[in-house]
CSV table of C-alpha atoms in Angstrom, one decimal:
chain,number,residue,atom,x,y,z
A,1035,MET,CA,-79.9,-97.6,-23.0
A,1036,SER,CA,-82.8,-95.7,-24.6
A,1037,ASN,CA,-85.3,-98.2,-23.2
A,1038,ALA,CA,-83.8,-98.1,-19.7
A,1039,VAL,CA,-85.7,-96.9,-16.7
A,1040,ARG,CA,-84.1,-93.9,-15.0
A,1041,ILE,CA,-83.4,-93.8,-11.3
A,1042,HIS,CA,-82.9,-90.4,-9.6
A,1043,HIS,CA,-80.8,-91.0,-6.6
A,1044,PHE,CA,-78.3,-89.8,-4.0
A,1045,PRO,CA,-75.4,-92.3,-3.4
A,1046,LYS,CA,-75.5,-92.3,0.4
A,1047,SER,CA,-79.3,-92.7,0.6
A,1048,GLY,CA,-80.2,-96.2,1.7
A,1049,HIS,CA,-83.6,-95.7,0.2
A,1050,ALA,CA,-82.1,-94.9,-3.2
A,1051,HIS,CA,-79.7,-97.8,-2.8
A,1052,ARG,CA,-82.7,-100.1,-2.6
A,1053,ALA,CA,-83.8,-99.1,-6.1
A,1054,LEU,CA,-80.3,-99.1,-7.6
A,1055,VAL,CA,-79.1,-102.4,-6.2
A,1056,PHE,CA,-82.4,-104.1,-7.1
A,1057,ALA,CA,-82.0,-103.0,-10.7
A,1058,GLN,CA,-78.5,-104.4,-10.7
A,1059,LEU,CA,-79.4,-107.7,-9.1
A,1060,ALA,CA,-82.4,-108.2,-11.4
A,1061,GLY,CA,-80.6,-107.2,-14.5
A,1062,ILE,CA,-83.0,-104.4,-15.3
A,1063,ALA,CA,-81.7,-101.9,-17.8
A,1064,HIS,CA,-81.4,-98.6,-16.1
A,1065,ASP,CA,-79.5,-95.3,-16.1
A,1066,THR,CA,-79.1,-93.0,-13.1
A,1067,ASN,CA,-79.4,-89.3,-12.4
A,1068,PHE,CA,-77.5,-88.0,-9.3
A,1069,VAL,CA,-79.6,-85.6,-7.3
A,1070,ASP,CA,-77.4,-83.2,-5.3
A,1071,LEU,CA,-79.3,-83.0,-2.0
A,1072,ALA,CA,-76.7,-80.6,-0.5
A,1073,ALA,CA,-77.3,-78.2,-3.3
A,1074,GLY,CA,-81.1,-78.5,-2.9
A,1075,GLU,CA,-81.8,-80.1,-6.2
A,1076,HIS,CA,-84.5,-82.2,-4.6
A,1077,LYS,CA,-86.4,-79.0,-3.9
A,1078,THR,CA,-86.4,-77.6,-7.4
A,1079,PRO,CA,-89.7,-77.2,-9.2
A,1080,GLU,CA,-88.6,-79.8,-11.8
A,1081,PHE,CA,-87.9,-82.4,-9.1
A,1082,LEU,CA,-91.0,-81.6,-7.1
A,1083,ASP,CA,-93.1,-82.2,-10.2
A,1084,MET,CA,-91.9,-85.8,-10.1
A,1085,ASN,CA,-92.1,-86.2,-6.3
A,1086,PRO,CA,-93.9,-83.5,-4.3
A,1087,ASN,CA,-92.3,-84.9,-1.1
A,1088,GLY,CA,-88.9,-83.8,-2.4
A,1089,GLN,CA,-87.2,-87.2,-1.7
A,1090,VAL,CA,-85.0,-89.7,-3.5
A,1091,PRO,CA,-85.3,-92.1,-5.1
A,1092,VAL,CA,-87.7,-91.4,-8.0
A,1093,LEU,CA,-88.1,-93.9,-10.9
A,1094,GLN,CA,-89.1,-92.8,-14.4
A,1095,ASP,CA,-90.2,-95.5,-16.8
A,1096,GLY,CA,-91.5,-93.8,-19.9
A,1097,ASP,CA,-94.5,-91.8,-18.8
A,1098,VAL,CA,-94.7,-93.6,-15.5
A,1099,VAL,CA,-93.2,-91.9,-12.4
A,1100,VAL,CA,-92.9,-93.8,-9.2
A,1101,SER,CA,-91.6,-92.4,-5.9
A,1102,ASP,CA,-91.1,-94.2,-2.5
A,1103,SER,CA,-88.4,-96.9,-2.5
A,1104,ASN,CA,-90.6,-99.8,-1.6
A,1105,ALA,CA,-93.2,-98.8,-4.2
A,1106,ILE,CA,-90.3,-98.7,-6.8
A,1107,LEU,CA,-89.3,-102.3,-5.8
A,1108,VAL,CA,-92.8,-103.5,-6.2
A,1109,TYR,CA,-93.2,-101.8,-9.6
A,1110,LEU,CA,-89.9,-103.1,-10.9
A,1111,ALA,CA,-90.5,-106.6,-9.7
A,1112,ARG,CA,-94.0,-106.8,-11.1
A,1113,LYS,CA,-93.0,-105.4,-14.5
A,1114,TYR,CA,-89.5,-106.7,-15.1
A,1115,ALA,CA,-88.4,-109.3,-12.5
A,1116,SER,CA,-91.4,-111.4,-11.3
A,1117,ASP,CA,-89.1,-114.0,-9.7
A,1118,TRP,CA,-88.3,-111.4,-7.0
A,1119,MET,CA,-91.9,-111.1,-5.9
A,1120,PRO,CA,-94.0,-114.2,-4.9
A,1121,SER,CA,-97.3,-114.5,-6.7
A,1122,ASP,CA,-99.0,-116.8,-4.1
A,1123,PRO,CA,-101.0,-115.0,-1.4
A,1124,VAL,CA,-98.9,-116.2,1.5
A,1125,GLY,CA,-95.7,-115.3,-0.1
A,1126,GLU,CA,-96.9,-111.9,-1.2
A,1127,ALA,CA,-98.3,-111.2,2.2
A,1128,THR,CA,-95.0,-112.2,3.9
A,1129,VAL,CA,-93.1,-109.9,1.5
A,1130,GLN,CA,-95.5,-107.1,2.5
A,1131,LYS,CA,-94.8,-107.7,6.2
A,1132,TRP,CA,-91.1,-107.1,5.6
A,1133,LEU,CA,-91.7,-104.1,3.5
A,1134,THR,CA,-93.7,-102.6,6.4
A,1135,LEU,CA,-90.7,-103.3,8.7
A,1136,ALA,CA,-88.4,-101.5,6.2
A,1137,ALA,CA,-90.8,-98.5,6.1
A,1138,GLY,CA,-91.4,-98.5,9.9
A,1139,GLU,CA,-88.9,-99.8,12.5
A,1140,ILE,CA,-85.9,-99.9,10.1
A,1141,ALA,CA,-86.6,-96.3,8.9
A,1142,PHE,CA,-87.1,-95.0,12.4
A,1143,GLY,CA,-84.3,-97.2,13.8
A,1144,SER,CA,-81.1,-97.8,12.0
A,1145,CYS,CA,-81.9,-95.3,9.2
A,1146,ALA,CA,-82.6,-92.5,11.7
A,1147,ALA,CA,-79.6,-93.4,13.8
A,1148,ARG,CA,-77.4,-93.1,10.7
A,1149,LEU,CA,-79.0,-89.8,9.7
A,1150,ILE,CA,-77.8,-88.5,13.1
A,1151,THR,CA,-74.2,-89.6,12.8
A,1152,VAL,CA,-73.7,-89.2,9.0
A,1153,PHE,CA,-75.8,-86.1,8.3
A,1154,GLY,CA,-76.2,-84.5,11.7
A,1155,ALA,CA,-80.0,-84.8,11.7
A,1156,PRO,CA,-81.7,-83.4,14.8
A,1157,LEU,CA,-83.4,-86.7,15.8
A,1158,ASP,CA,-83.6,-88.6,19.1
A,1159,ALA,CA,-80.6,-91.0,19.2
A,1160,ASP,CA,-82.0,-93.0,22.1
A,1161,PHE,CA,-85.3,-93.6,20.4
A,1162,ALA,CA,-83.5,-94.5,17.1
A,1163,ALA,CA,-81.3,-97.0,18.9
A,1164,ALA,CA,-84.2,-98.7,20.7
A,1165,THR,CA,-86.2,-98.9,17.5
A,1166,ALA,CA,-83.3,-100.3,15.6
A,1167,ALA,CA,-82.9,-103.0,18.3
A,1168,LYS,CA,-86.5,-104.0,17.8
A,1169,ALA,CA,-86.1,-104.3,14.0
A,1170,MET,CA,-82.9,-106.2,14.3
A,1171,LYS,CA,-84.5,-108.8,16.6
A,1172,LYS,CA,-87.3,-109.2,14.2
A,1173,LEU,CA,-84.9,-109.8,11.3
A,1174,GLU,CA,-82.8,-112.1,13.5
A,1175,ASN,CA,-85.8,-114.2,14.4
A,1176,GLY,CA,-87.2,-114.1,10.9
A,1177,LEU,CA,-83.9,-115.5,9.5
A,1178,GLU,CA,-83.6,-118.3,12.0
A,1179,GLY,CA,-83.0,-121.5,10.1
A,1180,ARG,CA,-83.4,-119.9,6.7
A,1181,ASP,CA,-81.2,-118.0,4.1
A,1182,TRP,CA,-83.8,-115.4,3.0
A,1183,LEU,CA,-86.7,-113.6,4.5
A,1184,VAL,CA,-89.3,-115.1,2.2
A,1185,GLY,CA,-89.2,-118.5,0.5
A,1186,ASP,CA,-85.9,-120.2,-0.6
A,1187,ARG,CA,-84.5,-117.3,-2.7
A,1188,PRO,CA,-84.0,-113.6,-2.4
A,1189,THR,CA,-87.0,-111.3,-2.9
A,1190,ILE,CA,-87.6,-107.6,-2.7
A,1191,ALA,CA,-88.1,-108.2,1.0
A,1192,ASP,CA,-84.4,-108.8,1.3
A,1193,VAL,CA,-83.6,-105.8,-0.9
A,1194,ALA,CA,-85.8,-103.5,1.2
A,1195,ALA,CA,-84.2,-104.6,4.5
A,1196,TYR,CA,-80.6,-104.7,3.4
A,1197,SER,CA,-79.2,-101.2,3.0
A,1198,TYR,CA,-79.9,-99.6,6.3
A,1199,THR,CA,-79.3,-102.9,8.1
A,1200,ALA,CA,-75.9,-103.5,6.6
A,1201,HIS,CA,-74.9,-99.8,7.3
A,1202,ALA,CA,-76.4,-99.8,10.8
A,1203,PRO,CA,-73.0,-99.6,12.5
A,1204,GLU,CA,-72.5,-96.1,10.9
A,1205,GLY,CA,-75.4,-95.1,13.2
A,1206,ASN,CA,-73.8,-96.7,16.3
A,1207,VAL,CA,-76.0,-99.8,15.9
A,1208,SER,CA,-73.9,-102.9,16.4
A,1209,LEU,CA,-74.6,-106.1,14.4
A,1210,ASP,CA,-72.6,-108.2,16.8
A,1211,PRO,CA,-75.6,-109.6,18.7
A,1212,TYR,CA,-77.3,-110.8,15.5
A,1213,PRO,CA,-75.4,-113.7,13.8
A,1214,ASN,CA,-78.3,-114.6,11.5
A,1215,VAL,CA,-78.5,-111.0,10.3
A,1216,ARG,CA,-74.7,-110.9,9.7
A,1217,ALA,CA,-74.8,-114.2,7.7
A,1218,TRP,CA,-77.7,-112.9,5.6
A,1219,ILE,CA,-75.9,-109.7,4.8
A,1220,ALA,CA,-72.9,-111.7,3.7
A,1221,ARG,CA,-75.1,-113.8,1.4
A,1222,PHE,CA,-76.8,-110.8,0.0
A,1223,GLU,CA,-73.4,-109.1,-0.8
A,1224,VAL,CA,-72.2,-112.1,-3.0
A,1225,LEU,CA,-75.3,-112.1,-5.2
A,1226,ASP,CA,-74.6,-111.6,-8.9
A,1227,GLY,CA,-74.9,-107.9,-9.7
A,1228,PHE,CA,-74.6,-106.7,-6.2
A,1229,GLU,CA,-73.1,-103.2,-5.8
A,1230,PRO,CA,-72.5,-101.7,-2.4
A,1231,MET,CA,-73.7,-98.4,-1.0
A,1232,PRO,CA,-70.8,-96.1,-0.3
A,1233,SER,CA,-69.7,-96.4,3.3
A,1234,THR,CA,-69.2,-93.5,5.7
A,1235,ALA,CA,-66.6,-93.4,8.5
A,1236,ALA,CA,-69.2,-92.6,11.2
A,1237,GLY,CA,-70.6,-94.2,14.4
A,1238,LEU,CA,-69.0,-97.6,15.1
A,1239,VAL,CA,-67.0,-97.5,11.9
A,1240,ALA,CA,-65.5,-94.0,12.5
């Protein structure tokens, strides 16, 4: 796979899973490099040269280096999988709305809640739970009467929202009140090429 993009990742990172699962779903040739966060590999000079924030994922595509999971989704869609990113102004703007949710209330909600239970992060569990509920309600309402968040097929909006939503119960965030979200997760997980993020026995699934 000499012409493959390289994705630097950590298996239990939902942000890294976004990049990995999108490459799989879109059939983008890629290889992977496991970054041992516990050993501090994300803080080495070599890694910090790629991403000064010291976070996974990082994408390498020849001389191009892209960090931030949502930026990676946009880059890969624009270069290799245009059918996953609408080209019309309304569609693109709607995708951006969901990317903002993924970087905002999902990150500070179900992602943060899972960081507490899975990794022992010193974060505010009550704030994370309340923020997760806000994000879940937006997803539930956004999926009312539709299969996907934007248009009539999956886009990078669905990819960005999936990982931390599907694994929200690991952070004590129940999916029971959100039937549209649960149905959407089920549809996402039977897409050709889907590969799951490793689950953790934590929170509601302990």
